[in-house]
PDB file of C-alpha atoms in Angstrom:
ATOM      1  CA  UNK Q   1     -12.679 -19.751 -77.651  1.00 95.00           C
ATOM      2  CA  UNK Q   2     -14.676 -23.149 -77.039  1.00 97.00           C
ATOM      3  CA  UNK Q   3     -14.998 -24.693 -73.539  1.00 98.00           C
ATOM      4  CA  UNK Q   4     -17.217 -26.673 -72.004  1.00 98.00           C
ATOM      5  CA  UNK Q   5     -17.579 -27.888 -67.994  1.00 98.00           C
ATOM      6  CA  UNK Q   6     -19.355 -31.022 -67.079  1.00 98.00           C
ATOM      7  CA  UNK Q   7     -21.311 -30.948 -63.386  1.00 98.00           C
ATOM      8  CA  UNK Q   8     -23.333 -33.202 -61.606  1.00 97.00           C
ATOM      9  CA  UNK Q   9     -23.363 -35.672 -58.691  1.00 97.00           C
ATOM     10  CA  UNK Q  10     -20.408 -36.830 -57.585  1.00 97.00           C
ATOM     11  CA  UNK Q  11     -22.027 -40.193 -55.920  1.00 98.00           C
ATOM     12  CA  UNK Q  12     -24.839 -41.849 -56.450  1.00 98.00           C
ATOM     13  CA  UNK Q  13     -26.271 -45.091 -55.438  1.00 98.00           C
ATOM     14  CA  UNK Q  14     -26.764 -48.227 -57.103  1.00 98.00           C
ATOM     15  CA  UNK Q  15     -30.304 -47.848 -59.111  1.00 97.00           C
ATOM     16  CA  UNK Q  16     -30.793 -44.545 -58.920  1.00 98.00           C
ATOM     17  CA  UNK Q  17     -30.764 -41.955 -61.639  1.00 98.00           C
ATOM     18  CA  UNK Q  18     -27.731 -39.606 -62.648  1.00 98.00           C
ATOM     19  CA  UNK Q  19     -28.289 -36.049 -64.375  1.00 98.00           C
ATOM     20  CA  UNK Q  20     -25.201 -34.564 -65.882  1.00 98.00           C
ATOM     21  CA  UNK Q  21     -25.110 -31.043 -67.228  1.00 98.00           C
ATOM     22  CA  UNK Q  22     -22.394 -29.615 -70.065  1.00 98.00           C
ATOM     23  CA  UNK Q  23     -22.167 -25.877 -69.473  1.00 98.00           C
ATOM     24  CA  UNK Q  24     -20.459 -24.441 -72.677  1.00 98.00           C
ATOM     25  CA  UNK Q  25     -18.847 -21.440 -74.088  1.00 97.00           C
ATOM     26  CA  UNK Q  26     -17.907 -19.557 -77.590  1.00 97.00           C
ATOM     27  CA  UNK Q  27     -20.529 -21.500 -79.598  1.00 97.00           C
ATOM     28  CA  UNK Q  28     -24.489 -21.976 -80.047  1.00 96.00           C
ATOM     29  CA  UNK Q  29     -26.086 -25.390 -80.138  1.00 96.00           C
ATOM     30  CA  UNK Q  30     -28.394 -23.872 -82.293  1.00 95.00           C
ATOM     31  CA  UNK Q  31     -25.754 -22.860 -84.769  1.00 96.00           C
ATOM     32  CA  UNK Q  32     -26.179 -25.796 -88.089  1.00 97.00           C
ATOM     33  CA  UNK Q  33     -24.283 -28.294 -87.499  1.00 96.00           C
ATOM     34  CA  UNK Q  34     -22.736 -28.004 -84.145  1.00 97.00           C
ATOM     35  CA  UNK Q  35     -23.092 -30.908 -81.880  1.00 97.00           C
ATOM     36  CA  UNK Q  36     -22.453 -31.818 -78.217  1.00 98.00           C
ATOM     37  CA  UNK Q  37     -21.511 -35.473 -77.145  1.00 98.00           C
ATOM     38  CA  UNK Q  38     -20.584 -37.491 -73.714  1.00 98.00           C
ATOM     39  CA  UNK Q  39     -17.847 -39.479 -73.462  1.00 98.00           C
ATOM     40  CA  UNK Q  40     -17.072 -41.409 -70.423  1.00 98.00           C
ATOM     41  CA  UNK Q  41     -13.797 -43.748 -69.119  1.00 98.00           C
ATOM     42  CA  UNK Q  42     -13.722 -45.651 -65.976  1.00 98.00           C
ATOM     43  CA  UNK Q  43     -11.170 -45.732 -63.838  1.00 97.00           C
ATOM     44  CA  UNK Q  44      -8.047 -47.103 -65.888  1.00 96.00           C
ATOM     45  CA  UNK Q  45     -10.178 -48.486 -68.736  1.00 97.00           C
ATOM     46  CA  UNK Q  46     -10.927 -46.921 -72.227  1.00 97.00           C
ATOM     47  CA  UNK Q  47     -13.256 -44.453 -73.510  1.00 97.00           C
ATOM     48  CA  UNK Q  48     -16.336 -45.105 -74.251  1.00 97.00           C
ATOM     49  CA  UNK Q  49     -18.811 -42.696 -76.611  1.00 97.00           C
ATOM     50  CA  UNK Q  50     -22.423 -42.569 -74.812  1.00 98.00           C
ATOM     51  CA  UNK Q  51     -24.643 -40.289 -76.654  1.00 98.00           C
ATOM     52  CA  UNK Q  52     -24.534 -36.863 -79.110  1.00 97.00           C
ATOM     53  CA  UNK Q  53     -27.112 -34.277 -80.208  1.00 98.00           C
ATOM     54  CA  UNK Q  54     -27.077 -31.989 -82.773  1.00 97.00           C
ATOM     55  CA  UNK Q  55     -28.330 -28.689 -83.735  1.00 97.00           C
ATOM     56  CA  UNK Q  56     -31.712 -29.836 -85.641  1.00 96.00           C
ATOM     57  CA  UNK Q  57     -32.155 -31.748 -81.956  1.00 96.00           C
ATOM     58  CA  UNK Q  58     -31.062 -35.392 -83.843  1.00 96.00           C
ATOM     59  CA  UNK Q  59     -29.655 -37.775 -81.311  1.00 97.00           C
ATOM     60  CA  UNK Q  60     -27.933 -40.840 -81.442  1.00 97.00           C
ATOM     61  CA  UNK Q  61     -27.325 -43.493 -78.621  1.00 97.00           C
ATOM     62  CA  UNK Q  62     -24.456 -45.925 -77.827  1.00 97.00           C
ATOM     63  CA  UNK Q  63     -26.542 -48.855 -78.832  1.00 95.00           C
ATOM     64  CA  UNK Q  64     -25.449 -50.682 -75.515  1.00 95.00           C
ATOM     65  CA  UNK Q  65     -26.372 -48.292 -73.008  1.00 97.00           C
ATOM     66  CA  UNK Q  66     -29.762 -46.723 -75.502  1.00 97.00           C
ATOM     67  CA  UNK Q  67     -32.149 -47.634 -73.524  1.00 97.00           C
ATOM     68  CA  UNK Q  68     -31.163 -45.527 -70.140  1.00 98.00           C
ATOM     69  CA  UNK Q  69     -29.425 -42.988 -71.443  1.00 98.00           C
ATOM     70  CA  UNK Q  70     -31.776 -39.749 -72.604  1.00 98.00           C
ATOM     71  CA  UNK Q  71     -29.630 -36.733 -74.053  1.00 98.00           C
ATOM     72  CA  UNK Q  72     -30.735 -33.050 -74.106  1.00 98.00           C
ATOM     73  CA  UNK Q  73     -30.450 -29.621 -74.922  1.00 97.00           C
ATOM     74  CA  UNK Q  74     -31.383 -26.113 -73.604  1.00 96.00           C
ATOM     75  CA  UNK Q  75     -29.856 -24.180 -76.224  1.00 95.00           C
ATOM     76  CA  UNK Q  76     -31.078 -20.803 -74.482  1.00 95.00           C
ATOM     77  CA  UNK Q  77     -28.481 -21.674 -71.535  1.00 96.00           C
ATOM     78  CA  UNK Q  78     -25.804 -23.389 -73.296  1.00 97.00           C
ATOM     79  CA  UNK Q  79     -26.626 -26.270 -72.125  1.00 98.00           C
ATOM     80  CA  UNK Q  80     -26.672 -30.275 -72.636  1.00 98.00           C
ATOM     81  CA  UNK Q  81     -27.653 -32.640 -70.012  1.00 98.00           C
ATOM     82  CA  UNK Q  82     -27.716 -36.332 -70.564  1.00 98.00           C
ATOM     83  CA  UNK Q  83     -29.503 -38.309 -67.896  1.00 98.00           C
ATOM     84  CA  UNK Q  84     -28.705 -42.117 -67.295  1.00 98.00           C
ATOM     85  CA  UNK Q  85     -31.222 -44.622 -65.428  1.00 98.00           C
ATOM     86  CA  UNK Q  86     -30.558 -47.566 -63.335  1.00 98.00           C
ATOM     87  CA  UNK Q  87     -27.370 -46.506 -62.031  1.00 98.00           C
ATOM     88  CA  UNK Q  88     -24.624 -49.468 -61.541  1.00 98.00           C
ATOM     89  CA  UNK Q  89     -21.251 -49.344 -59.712  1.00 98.00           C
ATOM     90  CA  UNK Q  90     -19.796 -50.496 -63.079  1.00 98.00           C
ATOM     91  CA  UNK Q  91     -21.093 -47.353 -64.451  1.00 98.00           C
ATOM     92  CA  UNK Q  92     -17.901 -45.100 -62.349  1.00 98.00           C
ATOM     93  CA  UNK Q  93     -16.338 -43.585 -64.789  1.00 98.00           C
ATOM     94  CA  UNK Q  94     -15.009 -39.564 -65.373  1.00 98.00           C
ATOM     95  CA  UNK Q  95     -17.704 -38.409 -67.972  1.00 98.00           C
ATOM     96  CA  UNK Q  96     -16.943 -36.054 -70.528  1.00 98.00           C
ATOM     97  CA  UNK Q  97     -18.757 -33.515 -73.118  1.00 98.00           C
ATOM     98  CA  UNK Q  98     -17.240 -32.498 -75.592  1.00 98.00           C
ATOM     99  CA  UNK Q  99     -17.872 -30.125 -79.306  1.00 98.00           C
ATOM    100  CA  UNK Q 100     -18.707 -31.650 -82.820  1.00 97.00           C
ATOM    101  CA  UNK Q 101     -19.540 -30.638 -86.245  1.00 94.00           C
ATOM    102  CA  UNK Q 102     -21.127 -32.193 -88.590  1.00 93.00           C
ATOM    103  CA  UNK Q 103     -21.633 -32.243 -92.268  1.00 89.00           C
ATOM    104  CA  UNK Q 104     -22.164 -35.255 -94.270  1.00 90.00           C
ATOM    105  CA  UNK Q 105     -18.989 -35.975 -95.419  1.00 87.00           C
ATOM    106  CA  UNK Q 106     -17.413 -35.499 -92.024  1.00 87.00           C
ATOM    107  CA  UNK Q 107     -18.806 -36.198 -88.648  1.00 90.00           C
ATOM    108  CA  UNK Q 108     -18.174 -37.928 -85.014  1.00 92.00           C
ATOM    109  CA  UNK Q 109     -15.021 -36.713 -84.360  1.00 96.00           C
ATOM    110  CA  UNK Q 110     -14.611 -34.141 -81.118  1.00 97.00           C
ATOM    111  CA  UNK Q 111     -12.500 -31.368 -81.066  1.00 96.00           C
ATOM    112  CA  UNK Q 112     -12.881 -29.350 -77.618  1.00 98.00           C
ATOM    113  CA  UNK Q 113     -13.417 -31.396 -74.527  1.00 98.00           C
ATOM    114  CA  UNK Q 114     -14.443 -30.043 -70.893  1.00 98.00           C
ATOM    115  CA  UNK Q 115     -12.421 -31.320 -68.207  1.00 98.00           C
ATOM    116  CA  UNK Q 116     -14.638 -33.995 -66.870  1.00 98.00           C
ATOM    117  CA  UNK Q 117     -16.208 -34.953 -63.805  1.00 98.00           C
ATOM    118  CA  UNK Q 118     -15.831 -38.452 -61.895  1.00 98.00           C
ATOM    119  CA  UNK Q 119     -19.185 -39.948 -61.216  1.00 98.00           C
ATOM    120  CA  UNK Q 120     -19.239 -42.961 -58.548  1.00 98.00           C
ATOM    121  CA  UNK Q 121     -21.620 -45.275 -58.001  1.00 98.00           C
ATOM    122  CA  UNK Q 122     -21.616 -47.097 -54.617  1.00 97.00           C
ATOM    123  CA  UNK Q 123     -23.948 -47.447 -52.003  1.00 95.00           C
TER     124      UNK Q 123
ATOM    125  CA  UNK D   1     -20.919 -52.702 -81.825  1.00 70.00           C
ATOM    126  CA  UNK D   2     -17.634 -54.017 -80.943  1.00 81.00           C
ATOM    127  CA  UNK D   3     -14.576 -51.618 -79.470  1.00 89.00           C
ATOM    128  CA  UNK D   4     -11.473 -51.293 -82.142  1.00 96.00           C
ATOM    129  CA  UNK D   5      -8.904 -53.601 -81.937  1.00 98.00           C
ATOM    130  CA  UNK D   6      -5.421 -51.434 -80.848  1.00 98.00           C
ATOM    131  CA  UNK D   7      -2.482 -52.861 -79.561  1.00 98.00           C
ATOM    132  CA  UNK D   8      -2.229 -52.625 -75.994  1.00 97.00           C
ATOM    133  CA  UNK D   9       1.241 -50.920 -75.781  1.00 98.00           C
ATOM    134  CA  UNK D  10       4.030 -49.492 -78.368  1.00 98.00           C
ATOM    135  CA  UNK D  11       7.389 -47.938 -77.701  1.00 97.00           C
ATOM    136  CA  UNK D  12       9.672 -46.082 -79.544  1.00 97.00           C
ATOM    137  CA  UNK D  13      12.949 -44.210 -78.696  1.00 97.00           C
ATOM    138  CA  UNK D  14      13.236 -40.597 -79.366  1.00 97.00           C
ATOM    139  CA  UNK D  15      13.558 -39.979 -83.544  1.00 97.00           C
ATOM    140  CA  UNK D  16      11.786 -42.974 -84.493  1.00 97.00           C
ATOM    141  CA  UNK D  17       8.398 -43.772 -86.304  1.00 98.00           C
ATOM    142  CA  UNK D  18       5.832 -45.829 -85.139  1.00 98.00           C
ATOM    143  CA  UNK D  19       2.663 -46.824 -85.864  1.00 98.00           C
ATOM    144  CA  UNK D  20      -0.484 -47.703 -83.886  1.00 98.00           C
ATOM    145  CA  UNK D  21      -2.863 -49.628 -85.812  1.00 98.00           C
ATOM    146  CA  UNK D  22      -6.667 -49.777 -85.292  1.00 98.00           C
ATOM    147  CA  UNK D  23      -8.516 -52.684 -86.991  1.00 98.00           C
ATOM    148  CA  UNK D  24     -12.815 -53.111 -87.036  1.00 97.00           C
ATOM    149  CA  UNK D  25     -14.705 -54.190 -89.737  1.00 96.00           C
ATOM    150  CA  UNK D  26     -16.511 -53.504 -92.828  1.00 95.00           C
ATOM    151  CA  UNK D  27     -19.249 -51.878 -90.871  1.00 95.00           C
ATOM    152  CA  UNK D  28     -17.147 -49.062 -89.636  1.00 95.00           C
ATOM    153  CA  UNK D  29     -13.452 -48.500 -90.068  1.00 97.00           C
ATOM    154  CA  UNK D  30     -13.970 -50.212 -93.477  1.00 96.00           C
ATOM    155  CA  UNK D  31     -16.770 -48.664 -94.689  1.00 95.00           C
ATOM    156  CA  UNK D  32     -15.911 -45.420 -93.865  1.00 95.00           C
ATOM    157  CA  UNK D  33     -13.443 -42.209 -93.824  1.00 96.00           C
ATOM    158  CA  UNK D  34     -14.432 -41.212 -90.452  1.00 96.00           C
ATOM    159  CA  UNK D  35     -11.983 -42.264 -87.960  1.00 97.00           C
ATOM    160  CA  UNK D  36     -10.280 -39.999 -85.730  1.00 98.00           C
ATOM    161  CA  UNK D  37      -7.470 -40.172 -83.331  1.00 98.00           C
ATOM    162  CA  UNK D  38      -7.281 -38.645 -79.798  1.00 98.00           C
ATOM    163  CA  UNK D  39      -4.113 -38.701 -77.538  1.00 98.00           C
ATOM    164  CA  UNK D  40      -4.392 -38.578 -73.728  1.00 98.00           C
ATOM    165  CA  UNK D  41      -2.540 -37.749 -71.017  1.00 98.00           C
ATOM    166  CA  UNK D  42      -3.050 -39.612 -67.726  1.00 96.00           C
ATOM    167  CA  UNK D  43      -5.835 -37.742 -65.916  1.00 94.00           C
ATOM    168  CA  UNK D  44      -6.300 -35.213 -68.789  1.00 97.00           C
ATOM    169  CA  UNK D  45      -9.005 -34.793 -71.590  1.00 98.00           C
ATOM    170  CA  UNK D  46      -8.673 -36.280 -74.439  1.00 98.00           C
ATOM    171  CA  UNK D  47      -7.122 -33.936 -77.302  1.00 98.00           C
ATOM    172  CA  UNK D  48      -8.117 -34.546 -81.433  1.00 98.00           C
ATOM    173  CA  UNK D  49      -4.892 -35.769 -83.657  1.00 98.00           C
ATOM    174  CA  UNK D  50      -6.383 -36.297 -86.609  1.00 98.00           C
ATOM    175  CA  UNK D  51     -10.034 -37.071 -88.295  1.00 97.00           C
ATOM    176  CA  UNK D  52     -11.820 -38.175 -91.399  1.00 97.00           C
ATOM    177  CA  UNK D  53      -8.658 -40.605 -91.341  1.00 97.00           C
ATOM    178  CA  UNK D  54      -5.886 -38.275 -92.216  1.00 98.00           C
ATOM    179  CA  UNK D  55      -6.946 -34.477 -91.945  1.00 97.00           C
ATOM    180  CA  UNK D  56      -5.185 -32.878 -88.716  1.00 98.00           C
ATOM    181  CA  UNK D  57      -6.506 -30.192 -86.666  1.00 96.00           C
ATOM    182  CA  UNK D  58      -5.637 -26.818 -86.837  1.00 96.00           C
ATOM    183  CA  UNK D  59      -2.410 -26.676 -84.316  1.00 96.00           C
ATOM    184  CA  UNK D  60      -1.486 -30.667 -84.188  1.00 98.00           C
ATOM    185  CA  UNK D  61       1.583 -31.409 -85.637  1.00 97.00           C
ATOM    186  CA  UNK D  62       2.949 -32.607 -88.751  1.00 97.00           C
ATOM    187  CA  UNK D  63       4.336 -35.365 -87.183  1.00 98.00           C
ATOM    188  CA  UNK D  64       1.269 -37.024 -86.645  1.00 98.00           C
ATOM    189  CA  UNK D  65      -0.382 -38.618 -89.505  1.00 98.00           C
ATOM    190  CA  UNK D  66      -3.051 -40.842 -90.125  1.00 98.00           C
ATOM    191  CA  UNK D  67      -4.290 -43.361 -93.072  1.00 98.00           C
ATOM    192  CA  UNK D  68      -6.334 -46.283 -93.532  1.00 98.00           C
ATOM    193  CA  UNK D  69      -5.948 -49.267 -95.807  1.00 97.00           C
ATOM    194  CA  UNK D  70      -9.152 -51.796 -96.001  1.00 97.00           C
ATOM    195  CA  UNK D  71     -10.874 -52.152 -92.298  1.00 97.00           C
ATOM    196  CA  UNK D  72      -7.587 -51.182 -90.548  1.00 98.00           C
ATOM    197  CA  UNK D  73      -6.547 -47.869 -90.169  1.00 98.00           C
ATOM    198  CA  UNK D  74      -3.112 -46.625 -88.735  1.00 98.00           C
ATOM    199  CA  UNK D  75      -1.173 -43.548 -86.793  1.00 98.00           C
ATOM    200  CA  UNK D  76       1.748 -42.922 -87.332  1.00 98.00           C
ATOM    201  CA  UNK D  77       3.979 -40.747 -85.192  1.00 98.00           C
ATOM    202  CA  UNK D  78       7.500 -39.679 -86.706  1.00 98.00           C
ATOM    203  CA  UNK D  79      10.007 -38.073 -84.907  1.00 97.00           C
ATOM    204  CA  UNK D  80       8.971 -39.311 -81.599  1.00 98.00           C
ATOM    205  CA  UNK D  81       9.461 -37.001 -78.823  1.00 98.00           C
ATOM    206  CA  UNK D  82       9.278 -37.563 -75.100  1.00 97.00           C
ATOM    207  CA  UNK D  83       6.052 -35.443 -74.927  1.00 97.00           C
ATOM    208  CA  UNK D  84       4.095 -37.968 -77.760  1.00 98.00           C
ATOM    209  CA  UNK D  85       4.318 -40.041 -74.598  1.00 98.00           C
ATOM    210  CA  UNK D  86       0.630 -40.840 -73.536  1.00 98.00           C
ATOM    211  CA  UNK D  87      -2.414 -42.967 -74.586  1.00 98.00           C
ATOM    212  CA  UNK D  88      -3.971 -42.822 -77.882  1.00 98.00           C
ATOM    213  CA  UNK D  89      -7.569 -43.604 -78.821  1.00 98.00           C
ATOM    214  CA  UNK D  90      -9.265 -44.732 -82.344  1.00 98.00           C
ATOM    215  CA  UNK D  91     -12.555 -44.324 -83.236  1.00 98.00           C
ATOM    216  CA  UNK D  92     -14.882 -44.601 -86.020  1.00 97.00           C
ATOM    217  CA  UNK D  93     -18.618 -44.014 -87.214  1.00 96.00           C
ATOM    218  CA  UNK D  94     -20.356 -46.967 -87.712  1.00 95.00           C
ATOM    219  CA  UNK D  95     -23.173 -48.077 -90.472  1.00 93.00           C
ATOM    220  CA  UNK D  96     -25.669 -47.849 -87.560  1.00 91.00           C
ATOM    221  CA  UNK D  97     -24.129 -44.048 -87.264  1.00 91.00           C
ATOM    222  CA  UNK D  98     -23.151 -44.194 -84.082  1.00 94.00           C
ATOM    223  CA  UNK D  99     -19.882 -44.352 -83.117  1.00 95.00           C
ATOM    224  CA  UNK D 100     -17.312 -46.699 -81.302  1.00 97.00           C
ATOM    225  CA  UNK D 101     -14.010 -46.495 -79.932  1.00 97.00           C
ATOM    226  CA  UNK D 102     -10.817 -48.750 -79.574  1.00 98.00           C
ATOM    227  CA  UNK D 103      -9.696 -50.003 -76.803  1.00 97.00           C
ATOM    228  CA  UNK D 104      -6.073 -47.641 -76.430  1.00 97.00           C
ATOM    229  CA  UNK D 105      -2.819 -48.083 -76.716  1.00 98.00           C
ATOM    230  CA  UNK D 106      -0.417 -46.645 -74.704  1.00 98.00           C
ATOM    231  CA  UNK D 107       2.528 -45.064 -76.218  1.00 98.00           C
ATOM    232  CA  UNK D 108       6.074 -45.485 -74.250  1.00 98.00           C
ATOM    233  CA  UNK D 109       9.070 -43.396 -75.198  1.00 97.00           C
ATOM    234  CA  UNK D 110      12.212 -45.232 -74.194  1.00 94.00           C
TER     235      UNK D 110
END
């Protein structure tokens, strides 16, 4: 059985930086082609994909948000932790991590979520 | 990368079909058979209905079904049941392989 639990700051201020950590379950990041990625949804608003990394430690970047966002792994610890600079309150939103698998012909699609954790940003 | 165009809202009463479409471009719905489908209920994570366009997951549904046609694809829900009410995502890989999403669509049951 997958799961996967997001932690992290509940509130930060404007500017600074946020470190979230996915703690998963029932599979190994270092297993080929398993992938972790973060999702995140304001308050009311859509979802919005933020960043993934794969087993052979290839990431990709929401090309809006690339240049402060910084996704890792620890695959001793079942971990991922993605780390976002510069902090805005437009940035509140529940963040999620979630499972992935990917082979060539079939990729970017999620299929075990962790419950997600509301970040807000306000000073 | 823009979001997915969804409709805003849909409704259907119990026993009908409907169909949520998703429209991008040739860049990534279009060029593509990547596009998934998540539904979500209000404060929950989102679930997988269907990826690589039409193949479900292990556990969803027949009633769920997904299919694409040019740079729009579709989800179709037949049947409709007072639990298929919630909101229901798109998404798709795109050529710079990354992905985006659409913007929702929330599914009423009358």
């Amino acid at each position: 059985q997958i799961t996967l639990k997001e932690s992290g700051p509940t509130l930060v201020k404007p500017t600074q930086t946020l470190a979230l950590t996915c703690t998963f379950s029932g599979f190994s990041v270092s297993t080929i082609g398993v992938g972790v990625g973060w999702i995140r949804q304001p308050p009311g608003a859509a979802l919005e994909w933020l960043a993934v990394i794969y087993w052979n430690d290839v990431k990709r970047y929401s090309p809006s948000l690339k240049t402060r966002l910084t996704i890792t792994k620890d695959t001793s610890k079942n971990r991922v932790v993605l780390i976002m600079t510069d902090m805005d309150p437009v940035d509140t939103a529940t963040y999620y991590c979630a499972h992935t698998f990917y082979t060539p012909e079939s990729y970017y699609w999620f299929d075990n979520w962790g419950q997600g954790t509301l970040v807000t940003v306000s000073s | 990368q823009s979001a997915l165009t969804q409709p805003a809202s849909v409704s259907g009463s119990p026993g009908q079909s409907i169909t949520i479409s998703c429209t991008g471009t040739s860049s990534d719905v279009g060029g593509y058979n990547l596009v998934s489908w998540y539904q979500q209920y209000s404060g929950k994570a989102p679930k997988l209905m269907i990826y690589d366009v039409s193949n479900r997951p292990s556990g969803v549904s027949n009633r769920f079904s997904g299919s694409k046609s040019g740079n729009t694809a579709s989800l179709t829900i037949s049947g409709l049941q007072a639990e298929d009410e919630a909101d229901y995502y798109c998404t798709s890989a795109t050529s710079s392989v990354t992905l985006v999403f659409g913007g929702g669509t929330k599914l009423t049951v009358l």
